[in-house]
XYZ file of C-alpha atoms in Angstrom:
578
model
C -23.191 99.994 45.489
C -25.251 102.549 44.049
C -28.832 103.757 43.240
C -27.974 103.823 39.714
C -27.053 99.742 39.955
C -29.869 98.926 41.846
C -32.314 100.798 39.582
C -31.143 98.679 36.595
C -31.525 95.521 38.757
C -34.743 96.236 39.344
C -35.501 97.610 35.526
C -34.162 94.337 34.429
C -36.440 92.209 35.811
C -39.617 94.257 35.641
C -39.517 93.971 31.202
C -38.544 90.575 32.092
C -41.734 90.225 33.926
C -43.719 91.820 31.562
C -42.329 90.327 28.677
C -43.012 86.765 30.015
C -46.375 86.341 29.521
C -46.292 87.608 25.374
C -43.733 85.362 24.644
C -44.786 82.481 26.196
C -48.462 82.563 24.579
C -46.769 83.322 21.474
C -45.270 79.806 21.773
C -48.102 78.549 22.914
C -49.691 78.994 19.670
C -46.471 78.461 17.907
C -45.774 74.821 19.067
C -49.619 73.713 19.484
C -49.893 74.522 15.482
C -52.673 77.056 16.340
C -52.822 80.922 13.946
C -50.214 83.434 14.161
C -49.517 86.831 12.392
C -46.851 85.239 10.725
C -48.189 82.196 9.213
C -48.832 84.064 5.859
C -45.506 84.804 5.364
C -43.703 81.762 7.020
C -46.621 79.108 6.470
C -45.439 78.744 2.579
C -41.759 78.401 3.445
C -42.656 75.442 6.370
C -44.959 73.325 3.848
C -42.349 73.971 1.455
C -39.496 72.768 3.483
C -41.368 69.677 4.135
C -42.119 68.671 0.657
C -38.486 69.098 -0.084
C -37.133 67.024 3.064
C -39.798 64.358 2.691
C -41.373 65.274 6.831
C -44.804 64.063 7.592
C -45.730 66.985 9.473
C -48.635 65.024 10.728
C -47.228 62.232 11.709
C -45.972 62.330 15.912
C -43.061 59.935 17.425
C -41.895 58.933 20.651
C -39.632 59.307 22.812
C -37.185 57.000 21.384
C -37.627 58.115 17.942
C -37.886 61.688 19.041
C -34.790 60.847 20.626
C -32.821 59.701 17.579
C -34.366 61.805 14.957
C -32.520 64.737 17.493
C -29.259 62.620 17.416
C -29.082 62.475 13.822
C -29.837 65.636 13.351
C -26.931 66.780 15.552
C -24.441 64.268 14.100
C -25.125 65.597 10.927
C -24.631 69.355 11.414
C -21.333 68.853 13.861
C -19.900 66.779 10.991
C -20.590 70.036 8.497
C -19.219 72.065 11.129
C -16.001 70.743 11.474
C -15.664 69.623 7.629
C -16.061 73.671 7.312
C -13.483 74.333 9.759
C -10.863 71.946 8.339
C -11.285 72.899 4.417
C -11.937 77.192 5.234
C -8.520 77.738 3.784
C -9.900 76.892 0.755
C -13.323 78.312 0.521
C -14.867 81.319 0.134
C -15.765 84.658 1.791
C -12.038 84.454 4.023
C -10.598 87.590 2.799
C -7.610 87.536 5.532
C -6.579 83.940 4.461
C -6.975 82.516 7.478
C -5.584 78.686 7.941
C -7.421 75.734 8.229
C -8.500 74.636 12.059
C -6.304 72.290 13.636
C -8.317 68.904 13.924
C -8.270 68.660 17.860
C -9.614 72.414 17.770
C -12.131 72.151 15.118
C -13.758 68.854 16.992
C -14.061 70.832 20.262
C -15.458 73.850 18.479
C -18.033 72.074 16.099
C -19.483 69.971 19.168
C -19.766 72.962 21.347
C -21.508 75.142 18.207
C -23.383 71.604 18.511
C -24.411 71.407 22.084
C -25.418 75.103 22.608
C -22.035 75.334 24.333
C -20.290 77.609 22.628
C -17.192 77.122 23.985
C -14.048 79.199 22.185
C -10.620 78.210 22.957
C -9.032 80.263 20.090
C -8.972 83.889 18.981
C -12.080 84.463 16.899
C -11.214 86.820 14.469
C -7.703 85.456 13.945
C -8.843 81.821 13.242
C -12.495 81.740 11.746
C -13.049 82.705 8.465
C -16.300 85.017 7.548
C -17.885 81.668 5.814
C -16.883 79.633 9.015
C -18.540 82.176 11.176
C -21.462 82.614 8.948
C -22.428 78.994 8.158
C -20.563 76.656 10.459
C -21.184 78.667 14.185
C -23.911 81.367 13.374
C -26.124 78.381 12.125
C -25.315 76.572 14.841
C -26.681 79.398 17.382
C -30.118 78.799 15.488
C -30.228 75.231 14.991
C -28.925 74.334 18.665
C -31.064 76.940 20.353
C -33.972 75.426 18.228
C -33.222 71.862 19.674
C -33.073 73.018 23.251
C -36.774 74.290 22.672
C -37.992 71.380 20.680
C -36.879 69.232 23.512
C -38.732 71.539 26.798
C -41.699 71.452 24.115
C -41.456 67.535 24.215
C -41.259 67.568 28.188
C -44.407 69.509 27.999
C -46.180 67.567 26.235
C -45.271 64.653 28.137
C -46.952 66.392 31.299
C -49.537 67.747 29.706
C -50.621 64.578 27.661
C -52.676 61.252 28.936
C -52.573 57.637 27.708
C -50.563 58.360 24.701
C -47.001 57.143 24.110
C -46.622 60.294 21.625
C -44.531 63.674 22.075
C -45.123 65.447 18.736
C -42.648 65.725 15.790
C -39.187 66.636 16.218
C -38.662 67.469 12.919
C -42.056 70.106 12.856
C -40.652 71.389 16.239
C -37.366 72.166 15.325
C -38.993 74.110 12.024
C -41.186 76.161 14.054
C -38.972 77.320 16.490
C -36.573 78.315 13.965
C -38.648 80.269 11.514
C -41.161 81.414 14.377
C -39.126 82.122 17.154
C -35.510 82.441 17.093
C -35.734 84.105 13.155
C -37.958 87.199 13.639
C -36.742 88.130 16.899
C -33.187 87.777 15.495
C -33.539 89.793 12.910
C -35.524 92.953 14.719
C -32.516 92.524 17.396
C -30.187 92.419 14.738
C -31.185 95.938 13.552
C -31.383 97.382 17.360
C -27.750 96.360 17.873
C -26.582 98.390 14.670
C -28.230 101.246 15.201
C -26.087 101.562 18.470
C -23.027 100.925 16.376
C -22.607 97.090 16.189
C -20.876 96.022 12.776
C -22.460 94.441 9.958
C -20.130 93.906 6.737
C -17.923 91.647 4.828
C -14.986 93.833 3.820
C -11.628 92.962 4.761
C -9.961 94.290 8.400
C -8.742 97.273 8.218
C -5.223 98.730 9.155
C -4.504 101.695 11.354
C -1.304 103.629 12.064
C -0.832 104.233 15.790
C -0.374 107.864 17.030
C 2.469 106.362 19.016
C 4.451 103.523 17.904
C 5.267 100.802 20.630
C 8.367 98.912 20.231
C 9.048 98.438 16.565
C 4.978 98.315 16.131
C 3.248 101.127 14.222
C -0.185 99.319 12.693
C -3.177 98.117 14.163
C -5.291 95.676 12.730
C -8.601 96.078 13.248
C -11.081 93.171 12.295
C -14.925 93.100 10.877
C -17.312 91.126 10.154
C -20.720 90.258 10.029
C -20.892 90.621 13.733
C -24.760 91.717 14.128
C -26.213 88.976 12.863
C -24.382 86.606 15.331
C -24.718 88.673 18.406
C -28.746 88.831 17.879
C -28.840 84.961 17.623
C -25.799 84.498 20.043
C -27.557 86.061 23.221
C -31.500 85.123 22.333
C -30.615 81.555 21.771
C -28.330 81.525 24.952
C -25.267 80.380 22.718
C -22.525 82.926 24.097
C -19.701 82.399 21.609
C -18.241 85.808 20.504
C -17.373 87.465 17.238
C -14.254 88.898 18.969
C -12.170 87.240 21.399
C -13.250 89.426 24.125
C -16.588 89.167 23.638
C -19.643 91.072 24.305
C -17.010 93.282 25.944
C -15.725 94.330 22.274
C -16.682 97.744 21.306
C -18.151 96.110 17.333
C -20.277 93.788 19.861
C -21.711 95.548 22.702
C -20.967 99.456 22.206
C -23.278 101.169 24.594
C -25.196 100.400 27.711
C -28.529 100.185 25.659
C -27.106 97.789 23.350
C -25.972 95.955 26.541
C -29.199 95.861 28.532
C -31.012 94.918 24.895
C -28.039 91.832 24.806
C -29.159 91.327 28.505
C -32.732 91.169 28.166
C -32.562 88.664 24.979
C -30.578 86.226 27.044
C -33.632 86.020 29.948
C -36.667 86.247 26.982
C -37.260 82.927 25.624
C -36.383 81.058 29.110
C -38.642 83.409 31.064
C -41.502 82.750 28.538
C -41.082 79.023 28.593
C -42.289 78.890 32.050
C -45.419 80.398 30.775
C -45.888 78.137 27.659
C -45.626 75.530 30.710
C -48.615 76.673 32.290
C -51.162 76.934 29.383
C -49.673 74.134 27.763
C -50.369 71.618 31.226
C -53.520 73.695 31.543
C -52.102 75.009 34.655
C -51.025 78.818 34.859
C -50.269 79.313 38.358
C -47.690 76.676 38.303
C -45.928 78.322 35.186
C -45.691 81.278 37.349
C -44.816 79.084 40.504
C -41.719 77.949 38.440
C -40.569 81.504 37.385
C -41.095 82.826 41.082
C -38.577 79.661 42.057
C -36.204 81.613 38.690
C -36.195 84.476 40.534
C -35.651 84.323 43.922
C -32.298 82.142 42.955
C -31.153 84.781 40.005
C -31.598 87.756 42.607
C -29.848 85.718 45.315
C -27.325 85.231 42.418
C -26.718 89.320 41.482
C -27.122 90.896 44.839
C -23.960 88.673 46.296
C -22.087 89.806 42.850
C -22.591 92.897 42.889
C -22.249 93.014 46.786
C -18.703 91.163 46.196
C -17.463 93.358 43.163
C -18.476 96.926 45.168
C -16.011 95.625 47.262
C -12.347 97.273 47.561
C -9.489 94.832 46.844
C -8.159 94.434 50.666
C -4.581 94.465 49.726
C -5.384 97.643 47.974
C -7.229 99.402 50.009
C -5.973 102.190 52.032
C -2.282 101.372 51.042
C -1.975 105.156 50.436
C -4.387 107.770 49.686
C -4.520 107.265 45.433
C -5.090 103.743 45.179
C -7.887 103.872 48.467
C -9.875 106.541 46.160
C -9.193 104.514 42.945
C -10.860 101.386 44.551
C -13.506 103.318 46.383
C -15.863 102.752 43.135
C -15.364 98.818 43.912
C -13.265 96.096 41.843
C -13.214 97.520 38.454
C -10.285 95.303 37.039
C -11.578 93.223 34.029
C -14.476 95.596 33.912
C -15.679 97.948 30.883
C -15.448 101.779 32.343
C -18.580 102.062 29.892
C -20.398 99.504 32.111
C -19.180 99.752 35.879
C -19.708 97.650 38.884
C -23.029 96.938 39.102
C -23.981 96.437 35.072
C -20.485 94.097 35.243
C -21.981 91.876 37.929
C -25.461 92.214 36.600
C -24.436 90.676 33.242
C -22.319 88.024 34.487
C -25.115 86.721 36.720
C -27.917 87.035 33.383
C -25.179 84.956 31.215
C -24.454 82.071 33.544
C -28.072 81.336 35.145
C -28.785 81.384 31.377
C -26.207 78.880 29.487
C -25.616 81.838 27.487
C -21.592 82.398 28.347
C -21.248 86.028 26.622
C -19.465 87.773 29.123
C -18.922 92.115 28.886
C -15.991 91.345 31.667
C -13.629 88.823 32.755
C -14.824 86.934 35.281
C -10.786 85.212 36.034
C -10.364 89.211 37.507
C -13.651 89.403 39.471
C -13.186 88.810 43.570
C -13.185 85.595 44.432
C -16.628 85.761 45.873
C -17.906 87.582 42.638
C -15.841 85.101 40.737
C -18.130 82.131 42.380
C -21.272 83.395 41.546
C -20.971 82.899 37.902
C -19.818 79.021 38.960
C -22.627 78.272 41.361
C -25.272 79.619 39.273
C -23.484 76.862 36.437
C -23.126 74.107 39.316
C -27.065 74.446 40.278
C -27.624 72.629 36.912
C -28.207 75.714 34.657
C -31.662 76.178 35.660
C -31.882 79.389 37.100
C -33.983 80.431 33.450
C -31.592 78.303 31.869
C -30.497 77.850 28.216
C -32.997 78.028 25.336
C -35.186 75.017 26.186
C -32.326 72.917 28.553
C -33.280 75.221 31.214
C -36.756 74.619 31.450
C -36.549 70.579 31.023
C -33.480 70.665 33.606
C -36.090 72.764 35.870
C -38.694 70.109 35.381
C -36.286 67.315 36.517
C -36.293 68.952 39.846
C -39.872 69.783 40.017
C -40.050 65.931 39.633
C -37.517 65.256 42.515
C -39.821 67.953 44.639
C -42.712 66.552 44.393
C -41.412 63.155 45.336
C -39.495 64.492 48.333
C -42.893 66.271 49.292
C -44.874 62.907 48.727
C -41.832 61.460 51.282
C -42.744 63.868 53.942
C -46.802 63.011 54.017
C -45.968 59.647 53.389
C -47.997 59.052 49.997
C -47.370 58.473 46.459
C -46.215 61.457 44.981
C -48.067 63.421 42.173
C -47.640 65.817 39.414
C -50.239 67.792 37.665
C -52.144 64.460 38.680
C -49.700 62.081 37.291
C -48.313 59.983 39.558
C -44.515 60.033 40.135
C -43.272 56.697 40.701
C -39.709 54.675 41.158
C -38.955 54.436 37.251
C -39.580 58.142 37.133
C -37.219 59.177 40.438
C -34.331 56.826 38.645
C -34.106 58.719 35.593
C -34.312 61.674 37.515
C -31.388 60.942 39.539
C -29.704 59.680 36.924
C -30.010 63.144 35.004
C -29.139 64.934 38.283
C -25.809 62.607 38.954
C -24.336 62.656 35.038
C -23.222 66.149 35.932
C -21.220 66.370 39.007
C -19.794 62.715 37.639
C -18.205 64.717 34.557
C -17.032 67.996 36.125
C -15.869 66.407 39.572
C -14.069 63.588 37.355
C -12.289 65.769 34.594
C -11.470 68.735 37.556
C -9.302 65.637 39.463
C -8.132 64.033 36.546
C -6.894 67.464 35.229
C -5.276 68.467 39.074
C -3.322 65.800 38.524
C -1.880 65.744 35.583
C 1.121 68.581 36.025
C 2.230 68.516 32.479
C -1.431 68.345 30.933
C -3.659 69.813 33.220
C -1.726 72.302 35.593
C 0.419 73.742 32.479
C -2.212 75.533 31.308
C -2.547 77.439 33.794
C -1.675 81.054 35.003
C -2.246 81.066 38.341
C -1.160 78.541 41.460
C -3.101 77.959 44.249
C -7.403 77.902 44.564
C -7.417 80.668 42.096
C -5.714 78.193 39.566
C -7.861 75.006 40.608
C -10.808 77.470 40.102
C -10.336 77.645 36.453
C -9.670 74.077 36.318
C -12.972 73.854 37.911
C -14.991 76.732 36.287
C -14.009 74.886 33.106
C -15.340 71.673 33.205
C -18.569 73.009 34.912
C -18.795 75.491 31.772
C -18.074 72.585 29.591
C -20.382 70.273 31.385
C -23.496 72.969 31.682
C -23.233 73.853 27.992
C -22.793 77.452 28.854
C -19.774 78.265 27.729
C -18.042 81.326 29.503
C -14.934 81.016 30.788
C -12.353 82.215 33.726
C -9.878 83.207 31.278
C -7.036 82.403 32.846
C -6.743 78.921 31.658
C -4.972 78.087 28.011
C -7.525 75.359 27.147
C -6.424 75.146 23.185
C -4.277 72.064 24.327
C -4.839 68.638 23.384
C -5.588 67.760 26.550
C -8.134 70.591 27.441
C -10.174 70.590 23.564
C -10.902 66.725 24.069
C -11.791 66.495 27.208
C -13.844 69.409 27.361
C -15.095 68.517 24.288
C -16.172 64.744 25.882
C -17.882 67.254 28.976
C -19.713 69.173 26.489
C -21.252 66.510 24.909
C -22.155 64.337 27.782
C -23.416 67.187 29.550
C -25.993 67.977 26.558
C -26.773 64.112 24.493
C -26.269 61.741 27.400
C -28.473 64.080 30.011
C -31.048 64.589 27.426
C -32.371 60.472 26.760
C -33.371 60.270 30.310
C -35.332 63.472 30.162
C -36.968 62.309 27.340
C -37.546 58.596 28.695
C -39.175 60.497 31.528
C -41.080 62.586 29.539
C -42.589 59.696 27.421
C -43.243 57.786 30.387
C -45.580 60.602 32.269
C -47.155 60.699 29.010
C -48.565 57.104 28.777
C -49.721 57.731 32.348
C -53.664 58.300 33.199
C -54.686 60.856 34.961
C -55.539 61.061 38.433
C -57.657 63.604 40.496
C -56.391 65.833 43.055
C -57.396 64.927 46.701
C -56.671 66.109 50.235
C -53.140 64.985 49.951
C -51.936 66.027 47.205
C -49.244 68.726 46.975
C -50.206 71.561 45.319
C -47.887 73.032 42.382
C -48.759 76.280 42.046
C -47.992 77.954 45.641
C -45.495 79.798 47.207
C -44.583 77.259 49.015
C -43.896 74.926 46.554
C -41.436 77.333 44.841
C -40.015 77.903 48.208
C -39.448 73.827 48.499
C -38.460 73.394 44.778
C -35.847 76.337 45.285
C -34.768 74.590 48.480
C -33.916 71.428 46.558
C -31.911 73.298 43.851
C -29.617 74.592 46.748
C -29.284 71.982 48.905
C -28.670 69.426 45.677
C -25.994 71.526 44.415
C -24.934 72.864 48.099
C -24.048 68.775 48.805
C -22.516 68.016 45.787
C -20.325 70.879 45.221
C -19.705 72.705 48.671
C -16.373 70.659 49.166
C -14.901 72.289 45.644
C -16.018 75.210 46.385
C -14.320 75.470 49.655
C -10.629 74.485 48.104
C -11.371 77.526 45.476
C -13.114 80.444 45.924
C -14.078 80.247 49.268
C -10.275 79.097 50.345
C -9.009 81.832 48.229
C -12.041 84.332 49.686
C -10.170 83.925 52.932
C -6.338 83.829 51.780
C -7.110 87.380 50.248
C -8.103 88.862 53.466
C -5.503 87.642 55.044
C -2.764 88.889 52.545
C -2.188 86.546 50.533
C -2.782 86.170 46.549
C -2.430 84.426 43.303
């Protein structure tokens, strides 16, 4: 551990900070309809897009039609997704001639492009044309990062609104946060990232003769792309899914540590600003800020034990002679960029799965097994720690609903929330939200442990390393983040269905009861504050609200976790690996 690492720790989360407030008042006055600097310019194009489409921009829905109008909306593009997939033989801009996608692969890759996932079980640049890319995923990153925020705009409301049964207009939400949002920040981030050498083209991959032929092999392909354009969208909407199989850790995506720390900072910017927009939207600043305090202390809990874990010599390594004890004296730099070290390694992983996002600079399957179950706890917690694009902030506000009634338990009165009551229907959904995902990742893990020739197959390594990535997996899948341990083939029958079904459950079916939730504490009246009432906006309740995160997920998961990581934790020290 260094001073260097713990300076860009701290860096980090300073702009993170300071960006916060900006961006959320920006989409403040995006999503309540109110002036912005861009409405000249994009104003023209939204009233446009709604004469075409036939949207009553005026016209607000509820939950239930909110609800659908989101379903049908993501029915519609998955369907174009895969349709793309399966005919990109034939069409356009696919200079190498690439196949068409298998049909089990091209489901499981058009619902995760669907459900922010972004799950890739397939080599990028040797399967997806430049058309597929462009207009099947790279849409996708827009369109399902625009959902997410639609949908924590919706929640707001809900809070923030009395007597009405009303949440807004999914259609007008999904437009704004698109062309005001995700759009302009894309494109500035876009330039950034190839000015420090990301590519941006369309020309065919190039060939290179090596200096040193290897075994009959003289030429190196070398792919390109439009890769720019996808990595600005892929890490500000929280989508993850690479240009390159290795992802951000590909030289074309992620060259230098500024474009790094740039990537970094655009995963954190829209979930960190949410929790503002909270605040002024329910009229209630402090507890915007209570809920990004709660962010925060989990997140640094999250990187300090990472980076702790990964400055860490390999024990069966160290000190076996005098080479290998100064090699590992810099910590556990296997499946680590030189270019990035230790501390920017565990820093990233940390940023990418509190954040849905599932870009990864290094492979987490080679991180220590400790290191390795950060990235999976910070998944397990419900991918709330900042959170996805929108999912993080509504999955935030299910537990700041299952606070305050726990807090209401402890006085022994009906429980409130920004003076709504919270009441049984409310706690039902709630727990219904909460228990859809251990159901799905518990459920497939077992199913897939014991299935030798379908689940364990797949595999390549025995032991609680290998029922790790079973288990890493399904709670990727599940969370809709989409990294992955690595060592697991999942481009199997078995593994693109299922975690296809995990991906979709874990966004569609854990959405309707946020919704029904949020329509619910929207017809409610409002009631004033008194004596007994617990406040929102303290330290203390984002010391409670943390409290439930970890004890929720602590209960649920703690048993897994001690037959993987932690068993393996211990089997390393004492000599043995897998």
């Amino acid at each position: 551990m260094s001073l260097n690492g713990w300076l860009q720790i701290a860096v980090f989360i300073l702009l993170i900070l300071l960006a916060a407030k900006p961006m959320g008042s920006y989409m403040t006055r995006v999503f309540a309809r109110r002036h912005t600097w861009l409405d000249p310019i994009l104003g023209p194009c939204e009233r446009l897009l709604y004469r075409v489409t036939g949207v009553n921009a005026d016209a607000e829905m509820d939950w239930r039609e909110y609800a659908g109008a989101m379903l049908i909306f993501s029915a519609a593009t998955l369907l174009l997704t895969y349709a793309i997939e399966r005919m990109q033989h034939w069409l356009p801009l696919n200079p190498q001639g690439l196949a068409n996608v298998a049909p089990d692969l091209a489901l499981n890759t058009a619902i995760s492009f669907t459900t922010n996932t972004n799950w890739q079980a397939y080599v990028p640049e040797s399967t997806m044309s430049y058309l597929t890319q462009m207009l099947g995923l790279a849409t996708h990153n827009f369109w399902s990062a625009a959902v997410g925020l639609a949908l924590a705009i919706a929640f707001v409301r809900g809070i923030a609104r009395k007597e009405t049964r009303l949440l807004g207009n999914f259609w007008v939400d999904l437009t704004r946060g698109t062309l005001w949002v995700l759009l302009p920040i894309s494109a500035v981030l876009a330039l950034a990232l190839v000015s420090q050498g990301v590519v941006q083209n369309l020309r065919g991959y190039d060939t290179a003769k090596l200096v040193e032929p290897q075994k009959g092999v003289a030429t190196q392909t070398i792919a390109q792309g439009p890769v720019a354009s996808q990595e600005a969208i892929k890490m500000l909407g929280t989508n993850g899914g690479g240009f390159f199989n290795t992802n951000s850790a590909h030289p074309f995506e992620n060259p230098t540590p500024l474009s790094n720390f740039l990537e970094m900072l655009a995963i954190f910017l829209i979930p960190a600003g949410l929790t503002v927009t909270l605040g002024q939207m329910t009229g209630s600043p402090r507890h915007g800020w209570a809920v990004l305090g709660a962010m925060c202390v989990l997140w640094l809990a999250g990187v300090l034990t990472c980076y702790w874990a990964e400055a860490q010599p390999n024990p069966l390594l160290h000190g076996v002679n005098q080479s290998v004890s100064a090699t590992q004296s810099g910590g556990n730099m296997e499946g680590k960029e030189t270019r990035f070290g230790v501390a920017t390694s565990a820093l990233f992983a940390t940023v990418t799965t509190d954040a849905s996002c599932g870009a990864v600079n290094g492979m987490h399957d080679s991180f220590t097994p400790l290191g390795g179950m950060v990235p999976m706890v910070n998944i397990l917690l419900g991918e709330v720690v900042f959170g996805g694009v929108g999912a993080g902030l509504y999955g935030m506000l299910i537990f700041v609903v299952m606070t305050v009634f726990i807090a209401g338990l402890m006085v022994g009165r009906t429980p409130e929330y920004l003076g709504k009551k919270i009441e049984a229907y409310d706690v039902q959904l709630a727990m219904l939200y909460l228990l859809i995902f251990p159901l799905m990742i518990l459920g497939l893990s077992a199913v897939s442990v014991l299935m030798p020739k379908l689940g364990l197959s797949s595999l390549a390594n025995a032991g609680p390393h290998g029922l790790t990535e079973i288990l890493y997996a399904y709670t990727s899948a599940t969370g809709n983040n989409g990294s992955a341990f690595a060592g697991l083939n999942a481009n199997t029958h078995w593994y693109n269905y299922s975690l296809g079904i995990a991906m979709f459950v874990g966004r569609f079916l854990m959405i309707v009861p946020m919704l029904a939730i949020a329509g619910n504490l929207a017809g409610k009246k409002s009631v004033p504050a008194s004596a007994g009432t617990f406040p929102v906006t303290t330290p203390l309740f984002a010391i409670l609200l943390t409290g439930v995160i970890v004890i929720v997920g602590a209960l649920t998961f703690f048993p897994a976790l001690t037959l993987s990581p932690l068993l393996e934790h211990l089997m390393l020290h004492a000599g043995k690996s897998f």
